């Protein structure tokens, strides 16, 4: 801790730290190589140095001018929190600075970490790990047990202590809401699939429209969909196609016609340069159809037109 001299403005190092705030930088850190720690500040997202990240102290970097002053900490981040492609590379953490509001003129320079050989359930929400020891002793809320037990990727890596089944319960309001939800049968989930069995296919022409939100990334989903493959014509928007259409985007049994956003705009180049957009039509092979590439007086519109 440092006190700012009111007359000179110089920072004077204090011999003992003062009492800081509960959620502030630690008053005192007792560390050693191999210690488990958790970051308490967002420092550098690109390196994985974010609030709540777990790491192991791998090395201590001392000041060249003071062999007892630790200048940096070399941290070995947990595998799930690494951002760097080189898994062997350490990330280095410097001290942060904050004013101590309870002591006028006091400034603290400390590493934004705390020991974390264990941590609360709230701190690990959203985290995944290969192994964990979970204590159910202090659970006091609905859903906390689920959050704790679901952090591990397999049962093999889970060890439970202080087992108490009464601590594993859901919010009663959620259970009641689920019970009151309208039940849906399979026919309602896939109406076209069941309707197709009652239709005369020779006298029925079916068209399905779907926003793909990226045709290349969802083409396998489309190929595996039970209902889409029953349509005579598939109309897709937001294909995000750009120029060349790769062979894997063609569907067996269909002819494909497409138009990208870039090719759709003549007078609005700013829109043409934007990502996204694009349309595509798939027509069953037994239907003779040809693309109408240009329509008189129709410009600056993302469309694809076919004539049978």
Short mmCIF file of C-alpha atoms in Angstrom, two decimals:
data_model
loop_
_atom_site.label_atom_id
_atom_site.label_comp_id
_atom_site.label_asym_id
_atom_site.label_seq_id
_atom_site.Cartn_x
_atom_site.Cartn_y
_atom_site.Cartn_z
CA UNK A 1 0.00 0.00 0.00
CA UNK A 2 1.12 3.56 -0.75
CA UNK A 3 0.17 6.92 0.70
CA UNK A 4 0.23 9.95 -1.55
CA UNK A 5 2.11 12.86 0.00
CA UNK A 6 -0.25 15.85 -0.10
CA UNK A 7 2.65 18.31 -0.45
CA UNK A 8 4.97 16.61 -2.96
CA UNK A 9 2.61 14.15 -4.64
CA UNK A 10 5.13 11.36 -4.12
CA UNK A 11 3.92 7.84 -3.31
CA UNK A 12 5.29 6.55 -0.01
CA UNK A 13 5.34 2.78 0.56
CA UNK A 14 3.68 1.80 3.85
CA UNK A 15 5.30 -0.79 6.10
CA UNK A 16 2.03 -2.63 6.76
CA UNK A 17 -1.11 -2.86 4.60
CA UNK A 18 -4.32 -1.26 5.79
CA UNK A 19 -7.73 -2.90 5.80
CA UNK A 20 -9.12 -2.79 2.29
CA UNK A 21 -12.62 -3.29 0.91
CA UNK A 22 -14.27 -6.71 0.84
CA UNK A 23 -14.35 -6.93 -2.96
CA UNK A 24 -11.16 -4.99 -3.54
CA UNK A 25 -7.59 -6.12 -4.06
CA UNK A 26 -6.36 -8.45 -1.33
CA UNK A 27 -4.69 -6.93 1.76
CA UNK A 28 -2.12 -9.71 1.73
CA UNK A 29 -1.26 -12.58 -0.62
CA UNK A 30 0.60 -15.69 0.50
CA UNK A 31 1.68 -17.47 -2.67
CA UNK A 32 4.07 -20.16 -3.80
CA UNK A 33 4.81 -21.87 -7.06
CA UNK A 34 2.05 -24.40 -7.65
CA UNK A 35 -0.62 -22.45 -5.75
CA UNK A 36 -4.14 -22.49 -7.20
CA UNK A 37 -5.47 -18.99 -7.76
CA UNK A 38 -8.44 -17.23 -9.31
CA UNK A 39 -8.41 -13.85 -11.03
CA UNK A 40 -10.67 -11.16 -9.56
CA UNK A 41 -10.45 -8.63 -12.41
CA UNK A 42 -10.79 -8.57 -16.19
CA UNK A 43 -7.23 -7.87 -17.36
CA UNK A 44 -6.78 -9.16 -20.92
CA UNK A 45 -9.59 -11.13 -22.55
CA UNK A 46 -7.38 -12.12 -25.51
CA UNK A 47 -5.08 -14.04 -23.14
CA UNK A 48 -7.83 -15.50 -20.97
CA UNK A 49 -7.03 -13.18 -18.05
CA UNK A 50 -10.65 -12.59 -17.04
CA UNK A 51 -12.53 -12.36 -13.78
CA UNK A 52 -13.16 -15.87 -12.44
CA UNK A 53 -10.43 -17.60 -14.46
CA UNK A 54 -8.50 -20.32 -12.60
CA UNK A 55 -4.76 -20.83 -12.88
CA UNK A 56 -1.67 -22.21 -11.20
CA UNK A 57 1.27 -20.02 -10.22
CA UNK A 58 4.11 -21.28 -12.39
CA UNK A 59 6.84 -18.72 -11.79
CA UNK A 60 7.64 -15.53 -9.88
CA UNK A 61 9.38 -12.71 -11.74
CA UNK A 62 11.40 -10.47 -9.42
CA UNK A 63 12.34 -6.84 -9.99
CA UNK A 64 15.91 -6.41 -11.36
CA UNK A 65 16.54 -3.67 -8.79
CA UNK A 66 14.97 -5.47 -5.82
CA UNK A 67 15.42 -9.21 -5.43
CA UNK A 68 12.58 -9.45 -2.89
CA UNK A 69 9.96 -7.55 -4.89
CA UNK A 70 7.76 -9.73 -7.14
CA UNK A 71 7.15 -7.76 -10.31
CA UNK A 72 5.07 -10.29 -12.26
CA UNK A 73 3.40 -13.66 -11.82
CA UNK A 74 3.68 -16.31 -14.50
CA UNK A 75 0.35 -18.13 -14.59
CA UNK A 76 -0.51 -21.49 -16.12
CA UNK A 77 -4.20 -21.08 -16.95
CA UNK A 78 -6.56 -24.04 -16.73
CA UNK A 79 -7.01 -25.72 -20.11
CA UNK A 80 -10.66 -24.62 -20.44
CA UNK A 81 -9.67 -20.95 -20.08
CA UNK A 82 -6.72 -20.77 -22.44
CA UNK A 83 -6.95 -18.37 -25.38
CA UNK A 84 -3.47 -18.86 -26.80
CA UNK A 85 -2.97 -21.58 -29.41
CA UNK A 86 0.36 -22.48 -27.78
CA UNK A 87 -0.83 -24.53 -24.82
CA UNK A 88 2.62 -24.45 -23.20
CA UNK A 89 2.89 -20.66 -23.05
CA UNK A 90 2.41 -18.92 -19.71
CA UNK A 91 0.59 -15.64 -19.30
CA UNK A 92 2.13 -12.95 -17.12
CA UNK A 93 0.17 -10.88 -14.67
CA UNK A 94 1.24 -7.48 -13.34
CA UNK A 95 -0.07 -5.63 -10.31
CA UNK A 96 -3.28 -3.60 -10.55
CA UNK A 97 -3.86 -0.32 -8.80
CA UNK A 98 -6.91 1.00 -6.96
CA UNK A 99 -7.71 3.71 -4.45
CA UNK A 100 -8.67 2.55 -0.96
CA UNK A 101 -11.84 4.51 -0.32
CA UNK A 102 -11.81 3.84 3.42
CA UNK A 103 -8.41 5.52 3.78
CA UNK A 104 -7.99 8.94 2.21
CA UNK A 105 -4.90 9.23 0.02
CA UNK A 106 -4.14 5.50 0.13
CA UNK A 107 -3.44 3.54 -3.05
CA UNK A 108 -3.06 -0.23 -3.29
CA UNK A 109 -0.89 -1.99 -5.87
CA UNK A 110 -1.58 -5.70 -5.75
CA UNK A 111 -2.01 -8.72 -8.00
CA UNK A 112 -5.75 -9.11 -8.78
CA UNK A 113 -5.97 -12.73 -7.63
CA UNK A 114 -6.90 -14.78 -4.58
CA UNK A 115 -6.15 -18.32 -3.49
CA UNK A 116 -8.66 -20.76 -4.96
CA UNK A 117 -7.97 -24.35 -4.03
CA UNK A 118 -11.76 -24.32 -3.61
CA UNK A 119 -14.48 -21.87 -4.64
CA UNK A 120 -18.21 -21.24 -4.38
CA UNK A 121 -20.73 -22.77 -6.77
CA UNK A 122 -21.75 -19.32 -8.01
CA UNK A 123 -18.21 -18.70 -9.25
CA UNK A 124 -18.15 -21.78 -11.51
CA UNK A 125 -21.42 -21.19 -13.39
CA UNK A 126 -20.74 -21.79 -17.07
CA UNK A 127 -17.40 -23.49 -16.45
CA UNK A 128 -16.51 -27.00 -17.70
CA UNK A 129 -13.83 -29.21 -16.19
CA UNK A 130 -12.71 -32.81 -16.46
CA UNK A 131 -12.75 -33.42 -12.71
CA UNK A 132 -14.08 -31.83 -9.52
CA UNK A 133 -14.82 -32.55 -5.88
CA UNK A 134 -18.27 -31.19 -5.01
CA UNK A 135 -19.53 -30.60 -1.47
CA UNK A 136 -23.31 -30.37 -1.06
CA UNK A 137 -23.07 -29.18 2.54
CA UNK A 138 -23.65 -25.46 2.01
CA UNK A 139 -26.31 -25.58 -0.72
CA UNK A 140 -29.15 -23.20 0.15
CA UNK A 141 -30.94 -22.51 -3.15
CA UNK A 142 -32.91 -24.43 -5.74
CA UNK A 143 -30.74 -25.43 -8.69
CA UNK A 144 -27.40 -24.94 -6.94
CA UNK A 145 -26.82 -28.69 -6.77
CA UNK A 146 -27.45 -29.04 -10.49
CA UNK A 147 -25.01 -26.24 -11.30
CA UNK A 148 -22.30 -27.84 -9.16
CA UNK A 149 -22.73 -31.41 -10.41
CA UNK A 150 -22.98 -30.47 -14.09
CA UNK A 151 -19.57 -28.75 -14.27
CA UNK A 152 -17.72 -32.00 -15.02
CA UNK A 153 -17.69 -33.51 -18.50
CA UNK A 154 -18.11 -37.11 -17.28
CA UNK A 155 -19.17 -39.05 -14.19
CA UNK A 156 -15.67 -40.49 -13.99
CA UNK A 157 -14.33 -37.08 -12.98
CA UNK A 158 -16.97 -36.34 -10.33
CA UNK A 159 -16.53 -36.93 -6.60
CA UNK A 160 -19.30 -35.93 -4.18
CA UNK A 161 -18.75 -35.26 -0.50
CA UNK A 162 -21.33 -34.34 2.15
CA UNK A 163 -23.96 -36.15 0.09
CA UNK A 164 -27.50 -35.07 0.94
CA UNK A 165 -30.28 -35.80 -1.56
CA UNK A 166 -32.53 -33.18 0.04
CA UNK A 167 -30.15 -30.49 -1.28
CA UNK A 168 -30.89 -31.49 -4.89
CA UNK A 169 -34.17 -29.84 -5.79
CA UNK A 170 -35.68 -27.57 -8.42
CA UNK A 171 -37.52 -24.30 -7.98
CA UNK A 172 -41.17 -25.23 -7.22
CA UNK A 173 -42.42 -22.40 -9.46
CA UNK A 174 -40.49 -23.83 -12.41
CA UNK A 175 -41.81 -27.33 -11.75
CA UNK A 176 -45.37 -25.99 -11.59
CA UNK A 177 -44.91 -24.03 -14.83
CA UNK A 178 -43.62 -27.11 -16.63
CA UNK A 179 -46.58 -29.14 -15.44
CA UNK A 180 -48.99 -26.44 -16.64
CA UNK A 181 -47.46 -26.12 -20.10
CA UNK A 182 -49.60 -27.23 -23.00
CA UNK A 183 -48.49 -30.65 -24.12
CA UNK A 184 -47.57 -31.03 -27.77
CA UNK A 185 -47.81 -34.26 -29.70
CA UNK A 186 -45.40 -35.38 -32.39
CA UNK A 187 -47.90 -34.49 -35.13
CA UNK A 188 -47.80 -30.85 -34.03
CA UNK A 189 -44.02 -30.77 -34.01
CA UNK A 190 -43.75 -32.12 -37.58
CA UNK A 191 -47.11 -31.26 -39.21
CA UNK A 192 -45.94 -31.52 -42.81
CA UNK A 193 -44.44 -34.97 -42.28
CA UNK A 194 -47.77 -36.40 -41.09
CA UNK A 195 -49.88 -34.37 -43.50
CA UNK A 196 -47.90 -35.72 -46.45
CA UNK A 197 -49.20 -39.23 -45.75
CA UNK A 198 -52.81 -38.11 -46.32
CA UNK A 199 -52.16 -36.06 -49.46
CA UNK A 200 -52.26 -37.12 -53.07
CA UNK A 201 -48.68 -36.29 -53.95
CA UNK A 202 -49.44 -36.17 -57.68
CA UNK A 203 -52.02 -33.42 -57.12
CA UNK A 204 -50.15 -31.49 -54.45
CA UNK A 205 -47.39 -28.92 -54.89
CA UNK A 206 -45.52 -28.17 -51.66
CA UNK A 207 -43.25 -25.19 -50.96
CA UNK A 208 -41.25 -24.69 -47.77
CA UNK A 209 -39.54 -21.43 -46.81
CA UNK A 210 -36.76 -21.37 -44.22
CA UNK A 211 -34.28 -18.80 -42.90
CA UNK A 212 -31.04 -20.81 -42.86
CA UNK A 213 -28.85 -18.20 -41.11
CA UNK A 214 -25.94 -19.50 -43.19
CA UNK A 215 -26.49 -22.26 -45.75
CA UNK A 216 -22.90 -23.64 -45.71
CA UNK A 217 -22.96 -24.14 -41.94
CA UNK A 218 -26.43 -25.76 -41.92
CA UNK A 219 -26.52 -27.80 -45.12
CA UNK A 220 -26.04 -31.06 -43.20
CA UNK A 221 -28.98 -30.18 -40.94
CA UNK A 222 -31.13 -29.57 -44.02
CA UNK A 223 -30.09 -32.87 -45.60
CA UNK A 224 -31.03 -34.75 -42.43
CA UNK A 225 -34.37 -32.98 -41.87
CA UNK A 226 -37.37 -35.29 -42.28
CA UNK A 227 -39.76 -32.61 -43.49
CA UNK A 228 -37.62 -30.46 -45.75
CA UNK A 229 -36.81 -33.38 -48.04
CA UNK A 230 -40.55 -33.84 -48.73
CA UNK A 231 -41.01 -30.41 -50.33
CA UNK A 232 -41.22 -29.92 -54.08
CA UNK A 233 -39.57 -26.52 -53.73
CA UNK A 234 -37.31 -25.24 -50.94
CA UNK A 235 -36.89 -21.48 -50.59
CA UNK A 236 -34.00 -20.41 -48.36
CA UNK A 237 -33.14 -16.91 -47.18
CA UNK A 238 -30.05 -15.63 -45.35
CA UNK A 239 -27.87 -18.15 -47.20
CA UNK A 240 -24.74 -15.99 -46.81
CA UNK A 241 -23.38 -17.36 -50.08
CA UNK A 242 -20.61 -15.44 -51.81
CA UNK A 243 -19.89 -16.10 -55.47
CA UNK A 244 -18.75 -19.69 -56.05
CA UNK A 245 -21.17 -22.37 -54.84
CA UNK A 246 -19.35 -25.44 -53.54
CA UNK A 247 -20.59 -28.87 -54.72
CA UNK A 248 -21.52 -29.92 -51.17
CA UNK A 249 -24.27 -27.27 -51.15
CA UNK A 250 -26.25 -29.12 -53.84
CA UNK A 251 -29.02 -31.40 -52.56
CA UNK A 252 -29.59 -34.83 -54.08
CA UNK A 253 -32.77 -34.87 -56.16
CA UNK A 254 -32.95 -31.07 -56.49
CA UNK A 255 -31.81 -28.40 -58.94
CA UNK A 256 -30.34 -25.34 -57.26
CA UNK A 257 -30.76 -21.66 -58.16
CA UNK A 258 -29.17 -18.94 -56.03
CA UNK A 259 -28.36 -15.27 -55.83
CA UNK A 260 -25.94 -13.67 -53.38
CA UNK A 261 -26.40 -10.30 -51.72
CA UNK A 262 -23.42 -8.95 -53.64
CA UNK A 263 -25.09 -9.68 -56.99
CA UNK A 264 -28.47 -8.26 -55.93
CA UNK A 265 -27.69 -4.56 -55.58
CA UNK A 266 -26.81 -2.11 -58.34
CA UNK A 267 -27.45 1.26 -56.72
CA UNK A 268 -26.64 0.45 -53.11
CA UNK A 269 -23.03 -0.68 -52.98
CA UNK A 270 -22.90 -0.22 -49.20
CA UNK A 271 -25.58 -2.89 -48.77
CA UNK A 272 -23.95 -5.15 -51.35
CA UNK A 273 -20.73 -5.17 -49.31
CA UNK A 274 -22.44 -6.21 -46.08
CA UNK A 275 -22.19 -9.76 -44.79
CA UNK A 276 -25.21 -12.03 -44.75
CA UNK A 277 -28.21 -12.01 -47.02
CA UNK A 278 -28.57 -14.11 -50.14
CA UNK A 279 -31.33 -16.43 -51.34
CA UNK A 280 -31.53 -19.90 -52.87
CA UNK A 281 -34.21 -22.11 -54.41
CA UNK A 282 -34.08 -25.89 -54.68
CA UNK A 283 -36.53 -27.48 -57.15
CA UNK A 284 -37.22 -31.22 -57.37
CA UNK A 285 -35.64 -32.75 -60.45
CA UNK A 286 -38.95 -34.05 -61.81
CA UNK A 287 -40.14 -30.43 -62.14
CA UNK A 288 -38.86 -28.77 -65.29
CA UNK A 289 -37.80 -25.27 -64.24
CA UNK A 290 -35.40 -22.62 -65.42
CA UNK A 291 -34.14 -19.52 -63.68
CA UNK A 292 -35.36 -16.07 -64.65
CA UNK A 293 -32.20 -14.17 -63.89
CA UNK A 294 -33.43 -10.67 -64.66
CA UNK A 295 -36.90 -9.17 -64.25
CA UNK A 296 -37.73 -5.89 -65.98
CA UNK A 297 -37.61 -2.86 -63.64
CA UNK A 298 -36.69 -5.01 -60.64
CA UNK A 299 -33.35 -3.96 -59.13
CA UNK A 300 -31.79 -3.71 -55.69
CA UNK A 301 -33.76 -6.65 -54.35
CA UNK A 302 -32.47 -9.97 -53.08
CA UNK A 303 -34.57 -12.42 -55.04
CA UNK A 304 -34.40 -15.61 -57.05
CA UNK A 305 -37.04 -16.34 -59.68
CA UNK A 306 -37.83 -19.61 -61.45
CA UNK A 307 -40.31 -20.45 -64.18
CA UNK A 308 -41.77 -23.87 -64.81
#
